[in-house]
Steps between C-alpha positions, in 0.01 A plus 500: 500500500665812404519816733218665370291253516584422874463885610103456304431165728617638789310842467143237450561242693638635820490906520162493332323243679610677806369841426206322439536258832589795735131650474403221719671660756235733505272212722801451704360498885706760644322827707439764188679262270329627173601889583881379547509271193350811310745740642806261438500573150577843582686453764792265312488761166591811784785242663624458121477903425613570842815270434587628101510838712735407701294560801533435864239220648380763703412758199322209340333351778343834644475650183245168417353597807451867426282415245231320711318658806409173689845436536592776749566342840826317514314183603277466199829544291665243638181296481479516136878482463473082688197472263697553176787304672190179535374549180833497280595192724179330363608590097842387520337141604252558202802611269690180598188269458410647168867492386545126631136404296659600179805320565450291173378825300787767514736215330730329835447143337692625216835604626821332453529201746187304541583171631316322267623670163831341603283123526362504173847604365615176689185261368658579153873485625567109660885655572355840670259278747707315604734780624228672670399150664842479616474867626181452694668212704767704603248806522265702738323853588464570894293831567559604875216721618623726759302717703665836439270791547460642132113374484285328701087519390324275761393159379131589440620798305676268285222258444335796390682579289520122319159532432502835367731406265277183435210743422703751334579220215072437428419887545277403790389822578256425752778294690728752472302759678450264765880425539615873531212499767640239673830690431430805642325336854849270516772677709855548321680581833586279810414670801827381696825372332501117380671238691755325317221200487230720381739598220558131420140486463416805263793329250330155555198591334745500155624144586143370534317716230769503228810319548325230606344412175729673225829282631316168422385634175809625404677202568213322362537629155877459540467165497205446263695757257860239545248194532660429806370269699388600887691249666797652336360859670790732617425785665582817327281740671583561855343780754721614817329717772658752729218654737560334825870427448702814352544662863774696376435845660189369566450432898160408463584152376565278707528129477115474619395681228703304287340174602128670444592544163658164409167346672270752322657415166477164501108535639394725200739253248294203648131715451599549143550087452184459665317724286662360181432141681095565549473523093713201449340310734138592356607349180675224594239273639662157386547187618892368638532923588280505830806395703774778394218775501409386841875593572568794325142673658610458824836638439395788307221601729656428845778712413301762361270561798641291802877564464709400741807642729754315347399309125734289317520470092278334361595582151595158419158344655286753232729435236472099586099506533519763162660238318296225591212658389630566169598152478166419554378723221759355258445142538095487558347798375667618210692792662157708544547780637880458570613812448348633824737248687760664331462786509520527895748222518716797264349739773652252782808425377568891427373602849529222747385585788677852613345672125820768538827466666530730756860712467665571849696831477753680763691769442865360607580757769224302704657159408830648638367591795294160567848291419695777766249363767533154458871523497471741773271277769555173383908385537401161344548663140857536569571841383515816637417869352846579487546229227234563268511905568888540350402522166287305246748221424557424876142441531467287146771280620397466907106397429494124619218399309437291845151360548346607803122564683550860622200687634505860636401705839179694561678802529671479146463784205132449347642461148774252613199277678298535204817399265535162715134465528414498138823278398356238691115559373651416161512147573070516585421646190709273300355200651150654431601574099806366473840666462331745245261612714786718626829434411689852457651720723584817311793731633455861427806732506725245471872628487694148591515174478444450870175654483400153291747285741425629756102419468555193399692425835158653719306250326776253570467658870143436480455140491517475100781230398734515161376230325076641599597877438211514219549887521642699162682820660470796231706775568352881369731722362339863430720771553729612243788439692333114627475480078874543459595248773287203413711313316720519763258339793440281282799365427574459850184311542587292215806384639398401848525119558185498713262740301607350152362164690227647584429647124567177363266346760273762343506429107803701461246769470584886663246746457602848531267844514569778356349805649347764228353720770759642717793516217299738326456659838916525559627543167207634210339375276777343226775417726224294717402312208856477368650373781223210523555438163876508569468262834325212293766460239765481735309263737390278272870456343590425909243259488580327203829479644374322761291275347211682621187533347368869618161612539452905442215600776405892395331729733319707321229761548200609277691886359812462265680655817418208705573247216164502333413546204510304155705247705431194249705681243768502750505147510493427173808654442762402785738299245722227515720691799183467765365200671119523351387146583258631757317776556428667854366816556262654747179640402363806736251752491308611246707260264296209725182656363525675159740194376371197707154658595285315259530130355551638147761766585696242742499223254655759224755616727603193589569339166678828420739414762495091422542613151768747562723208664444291201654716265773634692641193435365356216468805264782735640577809314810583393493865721356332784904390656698816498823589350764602706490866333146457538549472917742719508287776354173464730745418811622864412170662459351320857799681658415834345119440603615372876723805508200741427289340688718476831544854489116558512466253795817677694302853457414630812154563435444132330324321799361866640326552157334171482374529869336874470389459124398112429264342768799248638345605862194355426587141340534421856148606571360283194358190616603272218797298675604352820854629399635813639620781224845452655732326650592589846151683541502645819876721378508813362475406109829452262470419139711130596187445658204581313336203301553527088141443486413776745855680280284440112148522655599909590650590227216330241249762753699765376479378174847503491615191461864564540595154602401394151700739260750723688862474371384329178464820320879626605625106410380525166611872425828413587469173313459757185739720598767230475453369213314218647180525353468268237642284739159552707257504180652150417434377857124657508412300133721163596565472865116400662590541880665878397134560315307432779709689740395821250156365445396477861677817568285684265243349688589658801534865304130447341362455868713831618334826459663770657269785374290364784851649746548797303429738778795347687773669307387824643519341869761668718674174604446313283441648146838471381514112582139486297658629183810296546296165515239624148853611376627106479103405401548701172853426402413096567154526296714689219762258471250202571293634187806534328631123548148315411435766212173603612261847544363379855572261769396150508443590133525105366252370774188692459274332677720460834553914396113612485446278814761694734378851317115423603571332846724827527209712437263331739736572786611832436159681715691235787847633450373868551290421803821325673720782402231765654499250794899497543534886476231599677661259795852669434287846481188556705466559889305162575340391791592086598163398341533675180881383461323157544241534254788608241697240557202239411426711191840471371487146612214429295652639225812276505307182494325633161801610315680148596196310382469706167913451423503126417726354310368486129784350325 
């Protein structure tokens, strides 16, 4: 479909039908809900007026105001300011739904990389299927949802809005109406922050309503699509969890919550058999069957409703009783209705009976600490702190790898007790779902090799033994600096007698992640991706070294700042220098629900990124394994863009601008996650300290989006001014990981707007720091323009384009109100219950302009 012709779908099919939806809104049961949705109108064309002016928020917002009499009392301002702040909430869920219905309409099934173009190529190519066969054993997709607070709508909101969609696709008008009735009675916002449990439970609902059923029928038409048979069934789709386990930074998880979660998984995985059991069970009414239903009810409905403290795994009982039921079908009644057997015995054999494994993450400071104790109190480990605090090789060589049964006093650290506590739950919830239930403990800020050996030796301290240690310890490098001295841990872990053991014991599988979020954070935009980039070449030559084969685990957020964006592209491309046989990545956010939201959308992105493995080993491109010149070139330009964008984080109004001008202060009032906005929250705050999602989620309010695009500009300027730029034109047509670093970073630009902050650059403080930041906005959108030979950003994806530009539009009447809300804070003489209701206003506003800013690509 050619550009055009996109742009004209588009316009019908989404921006059309919701003009035409959003009148509905009209019946929406709100207190004077048809004056505000008639007002709106007006109200978002003054915000846009206001803003082309280069007006403050205040000279828009009272100047609105000036032109109706009923709003003349502060308090009926501010009531009508939360009503437009309710209402736009309610059309970005209407945008999304009607955007999601057309899914099939604005032309997605046609892009490059549909998993089964590449099938029918092999049904006609004996040669090319059997290479892909061969892939797919060695192959496999994990999505890790993680429970980082980018997005959260409440379960009912989401079923909502799965059968909006549904009645979005038949033009059910009548049904319609009555969802965005249902829409505007159903609260948006928790009253009191969620546990780490409840979180666990809001991201459940996408295991059980989507995941659920698209894995099997992926896999499904995998093997239907290879003719493979089911018995010969490997797994290629895997799910990983992290609410209830990633307590780094996090106090509120504890191992208690951690064992809620594991038991609450496996309750709603066992519901979802039982429903898919009560239809096979209605149809199979045979004789020679009675005896393995018999079985398989009772399983499936005593662990659904009755379950008990401590279950076992009973995978291999379902799959036995499974089986004998479809031998039973076979061999007397003509395999009727077979495939319902199989399907859940795929269902079974993908989810067992823990549906997600549940990631444990630390950040290594707190694994330090826990080994210091144990050494400290208990003499029987035969060290002291003296040996393993001389320096890092003291330590390497003085941890025993003894196996003890340590235990700890009542008046230990909280985070060392809950260390110990939930190494030794690990051995429950892998009895209960076996060792995948929960079989990764994840090391954040990992600068050693200790920091892996010495975990491995508290789980040796905790009653675990070598040869049993079913545990895979993945160490997280994210900072720049942890980027550049990866190889190196890992080297050293390599070549220690007792952990290679224990990776052979293992598969001879290490899985490292790479952290997306918080290199952006320390060095900008290029060099964060760079470096990453950088870090998997040289640790998967270590590896192959080694004998080792390596497993890339990204962490990756729903912007292109956090990692997002067209991230299938990415991994088409990694070349024959990268380890690509698997790929990780976590999934967060709005990415959860605009990618993985919806069975059609989930099922596409997920064959994108099945699809993108394929070929990035079975159809490399020539570009896609740089040249030497070719490294030497973007190394150079990463520098120049870490160089620029250093300088802008050591200005000493960097951290004071975000805190008086963005509405940082009040992520920590937003009651979307148990985590706190920073690390060490109860200390004045440092920029070490504040989260990258908290860091991206501040500067996207701003519409700034610095994290995203500053430095790039000044990389590639001095790319041209040394001659290097045909250098960079070559890699942008041949190199596909150095195109979607540009791609996604134009991305970033078309979701930046800083007319909306023009009125900064007269500020007193801060005006000069405004112009400095639109400054590096202009010179990167010139050069970017320049480089992909096009009039506008995101000029080749048009669709992905008008879908930012209208969400954009929707949420610029939010953007104002916040703005008003921030200044008139910094501003206004305010009693303590007027500061309060301010702070919810601009609160309000924040969860809107998240929610409108998902991921498209």
């Amino acid at each position: 479909m050619k550009i055009s012709q996109k742009k004209s779908v588009f316009h019908n099919e989404v921006l059309t039908r919701f003009d035409l939806y959003k009148s509905l809104f009209l019946t929406l049961p709100f207190q004077s809900v048809q004056h505000t949705g008639t007002i709106l109108p007006f109200f978002s064309t003054h915000c846009e007026k206001g803003v082309e002016a280069r007006l403050t928020p205040e000279d828009i917002i009272e100047s609105f105001f000036g032109q109706y009499e009923q709003y003349v009392q502060e308090e009926d301002r501010i009531d009508f300011l939360f009503r437009i702040v309710q209402y736009i909430e309610r059309q970005v869920v209407l945008f999304d739904a009607v955007e999601d219905s057309a899914f099939h309409a604005v032309g997605k099934t046609e892009e490059l990389g549909i998993l089964q173009s590449l099938f029918r190529a092999a049904q006609e190519n004996p040669e090319l299927k059997k290479k892909i066969v061969n892939k797919l054993h060695n192959f496999s997709v994990r999505l890790v949802l993680t429970a980082h607070p980018t997005q959260f709508y409440p379960g009912p909101v989401l079923a909502i809005i799965t059968d909006l969609i549904d009645a979005l696709k038949r033009n059910d008008v009548h049904n319609i109406q009555l969802l965005l009735q249902q829409l505007g009675k159903t609260p948006f916002i928790n009253k009191e922050k969620p546990t780490p449990v409840d979180e666990a439970a809001s991201l459940a609902w996408f295991l059980e309503n989507v995941f659920y059923k698209v894995a099997s029928e992926i896999q499904s038409s995998i093997d239907s699509e290879l003719e493979l048979p089911i018995d010969d069934l490997k797994q290629l789709i895997e799910l990983g969890f992290w609410p209830g386990g990633d307590r780094d930074g996090n106090p509120n998880v504890t191992a208690e919550s951690t064992k809620k979660v594991a038991s609450m998984l496996r309750t709603i995985l066992f519901r979802c058999y039982y429903r898919d059991f009560r239809l096979l069970r209605r149809r199979i009414t045979f004789r020679g069957t009675q005896k393995y239903l018999d079985v398989l009810q009772d399983l499936f409905y005593e662990n659904s409703f009755n379950p008990v403290e401590n279950p076992t795994d009973d995978t291999a009982k379902i799959l036995e009783n499974l089986n004998g039921v479809k031998e039973v079908l076979n061999t007397m009644h003509d395999g009727l209705f077979i495939e319902l057997v199989e399907d859940l015995i795929r269902k079974v054999t993908t989810f067992g009976c823990y549906f997600t494994t549940l990631d444990i993450r630390q950040d290594s400071s707190i694994l330090r600490n826990t080994f210091n104790y144990l050494v400290e109190h208990y003499p029987e480990t035969g060290l002291d702190l003296n040996q393993v605090s001389i320096s890092e090789t003291e330590k390497e060589k003085h941890i025993p790898f003894s196996e003890l049964n340590l235990g700890f006093d009542k008046d230990a650290d909280k985070l060392v007790v809950d260390t110990l506590e939930v190494i030794e739950l690990l051995k429950d919830i892998q009895k209960s779902g076996s060792e995948r239930a929960a079989q990764r403990f994840i090391i954040s800020n990992c600068q050693q090799a200790s920091d892996i050996l010495g975990l491995m030796q508290l789980f040796l301290w905790s009653g675990w033994k070598k040869d049993n240690l079913t545990i895979d310890f993945v160490p997280l490098f994210e900072t720049v600096d942890d980027l550049s001295r990866a190889a190196d841990v890992m080297r050293s872990l390599y070549s220690n007698k007792e952990y290679a053991k224990h990776i052979k014991r293992r598969g001879n599988k290490q899985t490292i992640m790479l952290g997306f979020s918080d290199s952006t954070k320390d060095g900008g935009y290029l060099m964060a991706n760079w470096s990453i980039y950088r870090a998997k070449i040289e640790l998967t030559a270590i590896a192959r070294e080694y004998d080792v084969d390596l497993v890339f685990f990204d962490g990756r957020g729903g912007p292109p700042a956090r990692g997002g964006g067209k991230t299938q592209r990415f991994y088409a491309s990694m070349g024959k220098e990268i380890a690509n046989e698997h790929i990780q990545l976590t999934i967060q956010g709005q990415t959860i629900s605009s990618q993985y939201g919806s069975l059609e959308n989930a099922k596409y992105n997920i064959e994108q990124l099945l699809q993108a493995g394929i070929i990035s080993e079975l159809q490399q491109k020539d570009g896609d394994t740089l040249t030497k010149k070719q490294k030497e070139v973007i190394d150079q330009m990463a520098h120049e863009s870490h160089d620029k964008f250093m300088s802008l984080r050591r200005h000493p109004l960097f951290l004071k601008y975000l805190e008086t001008l963005s509405p940082l202060k009040q992520l920590s009032e937003v009651n979307i996650s148990s985590r706190p906005v920073k690390r060490n929250s109860g200390k004045e705050l440092r920029l070490e300290d504040l989260r990258a999602i908290s860091f991206v989620t501040s500067w996207s309010q701003l519409k700034q989006n610095i994290p995203g695009f500053y430095g790039v500009g000044t990389a590639l300027r001095w790319a041209e001014e040394n001659n290097l730029w045909s250098y960079v034109k070559n890699l942008y047509g041949s190199s596909g990981m150095f195109k979607t670093i540009i791609d996604n970073c134009m991305m970033s630009m078309t979701k930046s707007n800083f007319d909306i902050t023009a009125y900064m650059q007269y500020d007193e403080t801060f005006g000069d720091f405004w112009k400095m930041l639109r400054d590096e906005f202009e010179l990167t959108k010139k050069y970017i323009l320049k480089l992909s030979n096009s009039s506008v950003l995101m000029e080749d994806y048009p669709i992905e384009r008008a879908s930012v530009l209208a969400r954009e539009k929707i949420v610029l009447p939010l953007l104002t109100i916040q703005h008003y809300a921030i200044r008139s804070l910094r501003n206004k003489k305010m009693s303590p219950e007027q500061e309060t209701v301010y702070r919810k206003l601009i609160a309000r506003t924040i969860y809107g302009v998240v929610n409108a800013g998902r991921n498209v690509a």
